[in-house]
């Protein structure tokens, strides 16, 4: 093959690759689907809920993760030693065009928040902004969902120290 023919062949191959819509997008999306599927399954463990006033409660929680394509649902329930319980539902979806995640957080005692953020490695960092539906709105916070070797960690941190609630959960796969 002459240099001229080789150049034409390479140019044609490059055009074919570029003409495939979303090839890089599909590759990135398959990486996100792999991350989301790693959060699928049953998880249980302990954690702490710290209130703005400084008091804290120990929690025992169970979550079920269900992934379908670019969507993830985490349904959980947490109880305290005082036999108080709450259910939590986190719904997320990944947008392959923007590379961002968006969704909602709903808790049975009245917290409703919109979630938005990005993933770096095994950590998904989401802005946590309560909506007008929330019973007692708190200042904005950050929800982090981290995939760890033997489970998942969920952390909620308020953006204004001394206000809102902080949550730390360490959950192991069942």
PDB file of N, CA, C and O in Angstrom, residues 85-140:
ATOM      1  N   UNK A  85     -38.395   5.009  63.971  1.00  0.00           N
ATOM      2  CA  UNK A  85     -37.951   4.511  62.671  1.00  0.00           C
ATOM      3  C   UNK A  85     -38.312   5.497  61.567  1.00  0.00           C
ATOM      4  O   UNK A  85     -39.233   6.296  61.716  1.00  0.00           O
ATOM      5  N   UNK A  86     -37.570   5.408  60.496  1.00  0.00           N
ATOM      6  CA  UNK A  86     -37.817   6.251  59.329  1.00  0.00           C
ATOM      7  C   UNK A  86     -37.446   5.466  58.090  1.00  0.00           C
ATOM      8  O   UNK A  86     -36.540   4.627  58.129  1.00  0.00           O
ATOM      9  N   UNK A  87     -38.147   5.744  57.026  1.00  0.00           N
ATOM     10  CA  UNK A  87     -37.782   5.148  55.741  1.00  0.00           C
ATOM     11  C   UNK A  87     -37.135   6.237  54.883  1.00  0.00           C
ATOM     12  O   UNK A  87     -37.456   7.416  55.001  1.00  0.00           O
ATOM     13  N   UNK A  88     -36.212   5.805  54.043  1.00  0.00           N
ATOM     14  CA  UNK A  88     -35.482   6.716  53.166  1.00  0.00           C
ATOM     15  C   UNK A  88     -35.539   6.145  51.759  1.00  0.00           C
ATOM     16  O   UNK A  88     -35.330   4.954  51.560  1.00  0.00           O
ATOM     17  N   UNK A  89     -35.803   7.030  50.804  1.00  0.00           N
ATOM     18  CA  UNK A  89     -35.803   6.623  49.399  1.00  0.00           C
ATOM     19  C   UNK A  89     -34.942   7.613  48.626  1.00  0.00           C
ATOM     20  O   UNK A  89     -35.207   8.806  48.630  1.00  0.00           O
ATOM     21  N   UNK A  90     -33.890   7.086  47.983  1.00  0.00           N
ATOM     22  CA  UNK A  90     -33.009   7.892  47.153  1.00  0.00           C
ATOM     23  C   UNK A  90     -33.162   7.399  45.719  1.00  0.00           C
ATOM     24  O   UNK A  90     -32.972   6.213  45.449  1.00  0.00           O
ATOM     25  N   UNK A  91     -33.553   8.297  44.838  1.00  0.00           N
ATOM     26  CA  UNK A  91     -33.718   7.972  43.418  1.00  0.00           C
ATOM     27  C   UNK A  91     -32.701   8.798  42.642  1.00  0.00           C
ATOM     28  O   UNK A  91     -32.686  10.030  42.771  1.00  0.00           O
ATOM     29  N   UNK A  92     -31.859   8.137  41.832  1.00  0.00           N
ATOM     30  CA  UNK A  92     -30.846   8.834  41.036  1.00  0.00           C
ATOM     31  C   UNK A  92     -30.888   8.379  39.592  1.00  0.00           C
ATOM     32  O   UNK A  92     -31.228   7.231  39.305  1.00  0.00           O
ATOM     33  N   UNK A  93     -30.496   9.285  38.714  1.00  0.00           N
ATOM     34  CA  UNK A  93     -30.336   8.927  37.302  1.00  0.00           C
ATOM     35  C   UNK A  93     -29.098   9.654  36.784  1.00  0.00           C
ATOM     36  O   UNK A  93     -28.807  10.778  37.180  1.00  0.00           O
ATOM     37  N   UNK A  94     -28.381   8.982  35.910  1.00  0.00           N
ATOM     38  CA  UNK A  94     -27.174   9.552  35.302  1.00  0.00           C
ATOM     39  C   UNK A  94     -27.518  10.044  33.911  1.00  0.00           C
ATOM     40  O   UNK A  94     -28.171   9.340  33.141  1.00  0.00           O
ATOM     41  N   UNK A  95     -27.095  11.258  33.577  1.00  0.00           N
ATOM     42  CA  UNK A  95     -27.301  11.820  32.248  1.00  0.00           C
ATOM     43  C   UNK A  95     -25.990  11.692  31.477  1.00  0.00           C
ATOM     44  O   UNK A  95     -25.027  12.393  31.783  1.00  0.00           O
ATOM     45  N   UNK A  96     -25.916  10.795  30.490  1.00  0.00           N
ATOM     46  CA  UNK A  96     -24.659  10.589  29.770  1.00  0.00           C
ATOM     47  C   UNK A  96     -24.208  11.815  28.976  1.00  0.00           C
ATOM     48  O   UNK A  96     -23.029  11.978  28.723  1.00  0.00           O
ATOM     49  N   UNK A  97     -25.133  12.688  28.609  1.00  0.00           N
ATOM     50  CA  UNK A  97     -24.756  13.885  27.843  1.00  0.00           C
ATOM     51  C   UNK A  97     -23.972  14.872  28.699  1.00  0.00           C
ATOM     52  O   UNK A  97     -23.042  15.505  28.231  1.00  0.00           O
ATOM     53  N   UNK A  98     -24.379  15.029  29.964  1.00  0.00           N
ATOM     54  CA  UNK A  98     -23.715  15.997  30.843  1.00  0.00           C
ATOM     55  C   UNK A  98     -22.716  15.334  31.786  1.00  0.00           C
ATOM     56  O   UNK A  98     -21.876  16.016  32.369  1.00  0.00           O
ATOM     57  N   UNK A  99     -22.852  14.003  31.978  1.00  0.00           N
ATOM     58  CA  UNK A  99     -21.996  13.296  32.921  1.00  0.00           C
ATOM     59  C   UNK A  99     -22.413  13.520  34.369  1.00  0.00           C
ATOM     60  O   UNK A  99     -21.726  13.114  35.297  1.00  0.00           O
ATOM     61  N   UNK A 100     -23.565  14.143  34.576  1.00  0.00           N
ATOM     62  CA  UNK A 100     -24.026  14.478  35.934  1.00  0.00           C
ATOM     63  C   UNK A 100     -25.141  13.545  36.400  1.00  0.00           C
ATOM     64  O   UNK A 100     -25.813  12.913  35.606  1.00  0.00           O
ATOM     65  N   UNK A 101     -25.300  13.507  37.707  1.00  0.00           N
ATOM     66  CA  UNK A 101     -26.376  12.768  38.342  1.00  0.00           C
ATOM     67  C   UNK A 101     -27.409  13.754  38.881  1.00  0.00           C
ATOM     68  O   UNK A 101     -27.061  14.855  39.308  1.00  0.00           O
ATOM     69  N   UNK A 102     -28.671  13.338  38.882  1.00  0.00           N
ATOM     70  CA  UNK A 102     -29.748  14.135  39.464  1.00  0.00           C
ATOM     71  C   UNK A 102     -30.753  13.172  40.066  1.00  0.00           C
ATOM     72  O   UNK A 102     -30.850  12.014  39.651  1.00  0.00           O
ATOM     73  N   UNK A 103     -31.497  13.650  41.058  1.00  0.00           N
ATOM     74  CA  UNK A 103     -32.499  12.790  41.667  1.00  0.00           C
ATOM     75  C   UNK A 103     -33.141  13.433  42.875  1.00  0.00           C
ATOM     76  O   UNK A 103     -33.094  14.653  43.056  1.00  0.00           O
ATOM     77  N   UNK A 104     -33.737  12.561  43.703  1.00  0.00           N
ATOM     78  CA  UNK A 104     -34.450  13.034  44.884  1.00  0.00           C
ATOM     79  C   UNK A 104     -34.111  12.175  46.097  1.00  0.00           C
ATOM     80  O   UNK A 104     -33.707  11.013  45.973  1.00  0.00           O
ATOM     81  N   UNK A 105     -34.300  12.771  47.263  1.00  0.00           N
ATOM     82  CA  UNK A 105     -34.146  12.121  48.560  1.00  0.00           C
ATOM     83  C   UNK A 105     -35.443  12.384  49.308  1.00  0.00           C
ATOM     84  O   UNK A 105     -35.858  13.536  49.447  1.00  0.00           O
ATOM     85  N   UNK A 106     -36.097  11.312  49.755  1.00  0.00           N
ATOM     86  CA  UNK A 106     -37.333  11.455  50.537  1.00  0.00           C
ATOM     87  C   UNK A 106     -37.223  10.599  51.788  1.00  0.00           C
ATOM     88  O   UNK A 106     -36.847   9.429  51.711  1.00  0.00           O
ATOM     89  N   UNK A 107     -37.573  11.217  52.908  1.00  0.00           N
ATOM     90  CA  UNK A 107     -37.497  10.525  54.188  1.00  0.00           C
ATOM     91  C   UNK A 107     -38.867  10.636  54.857  1.00  0.00           C
ATOM     92  O   UNK A 107     -39.516  11.685  54.767  1.00  0.00           O
ATOM     93  N   UNK A 108     -39.320   9.576  55.502  1.00  0.00           N
ATOM     94  CA  UNK A 108     -40.694   9.499  55.997  1.00  0.00           C
ATOM     95  C   UNK A 108     -41.044  10.522  57.070  1.00  0.00           C
ATOM     96  O   UNK A 108     -42.218  10.797  57.282  1.00  0.00           O
ATOM     97  N   UNK A 109     -40.067  11.111  57.736  1.00  0.00           N
ATOM     98  CA  UNK A 109     -40.399  12.118  58.751  1.00  0.00           C
ATOM     99  C   UNK A 109     -40.525  13.515  58.155  1.00  0.00           C
ATOM    100  O   UNK A 109     -40.724  14.480  58.877  1.00  0.00           O
ATOM    101  N   UNK A 110     -40.401  13.635  56.828  1.00  0.00           N
ATOM    102  CA  UNK A 110     -40.710  14.897  56.185  1.00  0.00           C
ATOM    103  C   UNK A 110     -39.613  15.583  55.409  1.00  0.00           C
ATOM    104  O   UNK A 110     -39.828  16.654  54.856  1.00  0.00           O
ATOM    105  N   UNK A 111     -38.428  15.001  55.327  1.00  0.00           N
ATOM    106  CA  UNK A 111     -37.357  15.623  54.547  1.00  0.00           C
ATOM    107  C   UNK A 111     -37.502  15.244  53.079  1.00  0.00           C
ATOM    108  O   UNK A 111     -37.583  14.066  52.749  1.00  0.00           O
ATOM    109  N   UNK A 112     -37.532  16.253  52.218  1.00  0.00           N
ATOM    110  CA  UNK A 112     -37.592  16.052  50.774  1.00  0.00           C
ATOM    111  C   UNK A 112     -36.522  16.956  50.174  1.00  0.00           C
ATOM    112  O   UNK A 112     -36.505  18.163  50.427  1.00  0.00           O
ATOM    113  N   UNK A 113     -35.610  16.366  49.383  1.00  0.00           N
ATOM    114  CA  UNK A 113     -34.516  17.157  48.813  1.00  0.00           C
ATOM    115  C   UNK A 113     -34.269  16.761  47.368  1.00  0.00           C
ATOM    116  O   UNK A 113     -34.478  15.616  46.975  1.00  0.00           O
ATOM    117  N   UNK A 114     -33.799  17.731  46.608  1.00  0.00           N
ATOM    118  CA  UNK A 114     -33.310  17.482  45.256  1.00  0.00           C
ATOM    119  C   UNK A 114     -31.820  17.200  45.348  1.00  0.00           C
ATOM    120  O   UNK A 114     -31.116  17.811  46.168  1.00  0.00           O
ATOM    121  N   UNK A 115     -31.342  16.272  44.523  1.00  0.00           N
ATOM    122  CA  UNK A 115     -29.938  15.875  44.504  1.00  0.00           C
ATOM    123  C   UNK A 115     -29.350  16.158  43.133  1.00  0.00           C
ATOM    124  O   UNK A 115     -30.008  15.928  42.119  1.00  0.00           O
ATOM    125  N   UNK A 116     -28.093  16.626  43.107  1.00  0.00           N
ATOM    126  CA  UNK A 116     -27.409  16.850  41.834  1.00  0.00           C
ATOM    127  C   UNK A 116     -25.910  16.811  42.082  1.00  0.00           C
ATOM    128  O   UNK A 116     -25.428  17.387  43.069  1.00  0.00           O
ATOM    129  N   UNK A 117     -25.173  16.107  41.223  1.00  0.00           N
ATOM    130  CA  UNK A 117     -23.732  16.069  41.402  1.00  0.00           C
ATOM    131  C   UNK A 117     -23.034  15.169  40.412  1.00  0.00           C
ATOM    132  O   UNK A 117     -23.591  14.797  39.377  1.00  0.00           O
ATOM    133  N   UNK A 118     -21.791  14.823  40.768  1.00  0.00           N
ATOM    134  CA  UNK A 118     -20.949  14.032  39.882  1.00  0.00           C
ATOM    135  C   UNK A 118     -20.239  12.933  40.660  1.00  0.00           C
ATOM    136  O   UNK A 118     -20.178  12.963  41.887  1.00  0.00           O
ATOM    137  N   UNK A 119     -19.669  11.999  39.896  1.00  0.00           N
ATOM    138  CA  UNK A 119     -18.915  10.888  40.478  1.00  0.00           C
ATOM    139  C   UNK A 119     -17.440  11.063  40.153  1.00  0.00           C
ATOM    140  O   UNK A 119     -17.065  11.440  39.059  1.00  0.00           O
ATOM    141  N   UNK A 120     -16.614  10.758  41.159  1.00  0.00           N
ATOM    142  CA  UNK A 120     -15.177  10.654  40.960  1.00  0.00           C
ATOM    143  C   UNK A 120     -14.760   9.329  41.576  1.00  0.00           C
ATOM    144  O   UNK A 120     -14.904   9.140  42.786  1.00  0.00           O
ATOM    145  N   UNK A 121     -14.285   8.421  40.747  1.00  0.00           N
ATOM    146  CA  UNK A 121     -13.897   7.103  41.250  1.00  0.00           C
ATOM    147  C   UNK A 121     -15.098   6.394  41.836  1.00  0.00           C
ATOM    148  O   UNK A 121     -16.137   6.256  41.197  1.00  0.00           O
ATOM    149  N   UNK A 122     -14.977   5.961  43.083  1.00  0.00           N
ATOM    150  CA  UNK A 122     -16.052   5.225  43.750  1.00  0.00           C
ATOM    151  C   UNK A 122     -16.898   6.123  44.643  1.00  0.00           C
ATOM    152  O   UNK A 122     -17.630   5.646  45.499  1.00  0.00           O
ATOM    153  N   UNK A 123     -16.803   7.443  44.460  1.00  0.00           N
ATOM    154  CA  UNK A 123     -17.525   8.403  45.312  1.00  0.00           C
ATOM    155  C   UNK A 123     -18.441   9.282  44.468  1.00  0.00           C
ATOM    156  O   UNK A 123     -18.011   9.928  43.533  1.00  0.00           O
ATOM    157  N   UNK A 124     -19.707   9.286  44.854  1.00  0.00           N
ATOM    158  CA  UNK A 124     -20.712  10.123  44.218  1.00  0.00           C
ATOM    159  C   UNK A 124     -21.018  11.261  45.191  1.00  0.00           C
ATOM    160  O   UNK A 124     -21.455  11.028  46.321  1.00  0.00           O
ATOM    161  N   UNK A 125     -20.753  12.507  44.790  1.00  0.00           N
ATOM    162  CA  UNK A 125     -20.955  13.673  45.638  1.00  0.00           C
ATOM    163  C   UNK A 125     -22.117  14.481  45.084  1.00  0.00           C
ATOM    164  O   UNK A 125     -22.087  14.914  43.930  1.00  0.00           O
ATOM    165  N   UNK A 126     -23.147  14.668  45.930  1.00  0.00           N
ATOM    166  CA  UNK A 126     -24.398  15.283  45.484  1.00  0.00           C
ATOM    167  C   UNK A 126     -24.769  16.483  46.349  1.00  0.00           C
ATOM    168  O   UNK A 126     -24.762  16.393  47.586  1.00  0.00           O
ATOM    169  N   UNK A 127     -25.120  17.588  45.705  1.00  0.00           N
ATOM    170  CA  UNK A 127     -25.699  18.718  46.423  1.00  0.00           C
ATOM    171  C   UNK A 127     -27.069  18.269  46.922  1.00  0.00           C
ATOM    172  O   UNK A 127     -27.824  17.620  46.194  1.00  0.00           O
ATOM    173  N   UNK A 128     -27.375  18.582  48.171  1.00  0.00           N
ATOM    174  CA  UNK A 128     -28.597  18.151  48.847  1.00  0.00           C
ATOM    175  C   UNK A 128     -29.359  19.424  49.216  1.00  0.00           C
ATOM    176  O   UNK A 128     -28.998  20.114  50.163  1.00  0.00           O
ATOM    177  N   UNK A 129     -30.377  19.771  48.417  1.00  0.00           N
ATOM    178  CA  UNK A 129     -31.151  20.992  48.642  1.00  0.00           C
ATOM    179  C   UNK A 129     -32.598  20.637  48.933  1.00  0.00           C
ATOM    180  O   UNK A 129     -33.306  20.141  48.054  1.00  0.00           O
ATOM    181  N   UNK A 130     -33.019  20.908  50.178  1.00  0.00           N
ATOM    182  CA  UNK A 130     -34.386  20.588  50.561  1.00  0.00           C
ATOM    183  C   UNK A 130     -35.367  21.467  49.800  1.00  0.00           C
ATOM    184  O   UNK A 130     -35.087  22.619  49.485  1.00  0.00           O
ATOM    185  N   UNK A 131     -36.511  20.883  49.506  1.00  0.00           N
ATOM    186  CA  UNK A 131     -37.540  21.569  48.727  1.00  0.00           C
ATOM    187  C   UNK A 131     -38.576  22.189  49.663  1.00  0.00           C
ATOM    188  O   UNK A 131     -38.550  21.973  50.878  1.00  0.00           O
ATOM    189  N   UNK A 132     -39.515  22.909  49.085  1.00  0.00           N
ATOM    190  CA  UNK A 132     -40.603  23.517  49.855  1.00  0.00           C
ATOM    191  C   UNK A 132     -41.475  22.448  50.506  1.00  0.00           C
ATOM    192  O   UNK A 132     -42.179  22.731  51.477  1.00  0.00           O
ATOM    193  N   UNK A 133     -41.413  21.210  49.997  1.00  0.00           N
ATOM    194  CA  UNK A 133     -42.187  20.104  50.582  1.00  0.00           C
ATOM    195  C   UNK A 133     -41.652  19.665  51.944  1.00  0.00           C
ATOM    196  O   UNK A 133     -42.362  19.017  52.703  1.00  0.00           O
ATOM    197  N   UNK A 134     -40.378  19.964  52.244  1.00  0.00           N
ATOM    198  CA  UNK A 134     -39.776  19.532  53.508  1.00  0.00           C
ATOM    199  C   UNK A 134     -40.527  20.128  54.689  1.00  0.00           C
ATOM    200  O   UNK A 134     -40.882  21.305  54.683  1.00  0.00           O
ATOM    201  N   UNK A 135     -40.747  19.291  55.705  1.00  0.00           N
ATOM    202  CA  UNK A 135     -41.477  19.717  56.892  1.00  0.00           C
ATOM    203  C   UNK A 135     -40.699  20.792  57.657  1.00  0.00           C
ATOM    204  O   UNK A 135     -41.251  21.800  58.066  1.00  0.00           O
ATOM    205  N   UNK A 136     -39.407  20.587  57.864  1.00  0.00           N
ATOM    206  CA  UNK A 136     -38.559  21.564  58.557  1.00  0.00           C
ATOM    207  C   UNK A 136     -37.274  21.734  57.748  1.00  0.00           C
ATOM    208  O   UNK A 136     -36.266  21.085  58.033  1.00  0.00           O
ATOM    209  N   UNK A 137     -37.319  22.585  56.725  1.00  0.00           N
ATOM    210  CA  UNK A 137     -36.172  22.725  55.837  1.00  0.00           C
ATOM    211  C   UNK A 137     -34.882  23.106  56.562  1.00  0.00           C
ATOM    212  O   UNK A 137     -34.894  23.910  57.484  1.00  0.00           O
ATOM    213  N   UNK A 138     -33.814  22.498  56.158  1.00  0.00           N
ATOM    214  CA  UNK A 138     -32.481  22.782  56.663  1.00  0.00           C
ATOM    215  C   UNK A 138     -31.691  23.476  55.567  1.00  0.00           C
ATOM    216  O   UNK A 138     -32.052  23.418  54.397  1.00  0.00           O
ATOM    217  N   UNK A 139     -30.551  24.088  55.922  1.00  0.00           N
ATOM    218  CA  UNK A 139     -29.700  24.696  54.893  1.00  0.00           C
ATOM    219  C   UNK A 139     -29.180  23.629  53.931  1.00  0.00           C
ATOM    220  O   UNK A 139     -29.209  22.443  54.249  1.00  0.00           O
ATOM    221  N   UNK A 140     -28.672  24.051  52.781  1.00  0.00           N
ATOM    222  CA  UNK A 140     -28.114  23.081  51.825  1.00  0.00           C
ATOM    223  C   UNK A 140     -27.052  22.202  52.483  1.00  0.00           C
ATOM    224  O   UNK A 140     -26.398  22.604  53.446  1.00  0.00           O
TER     225      UNK A 140
END
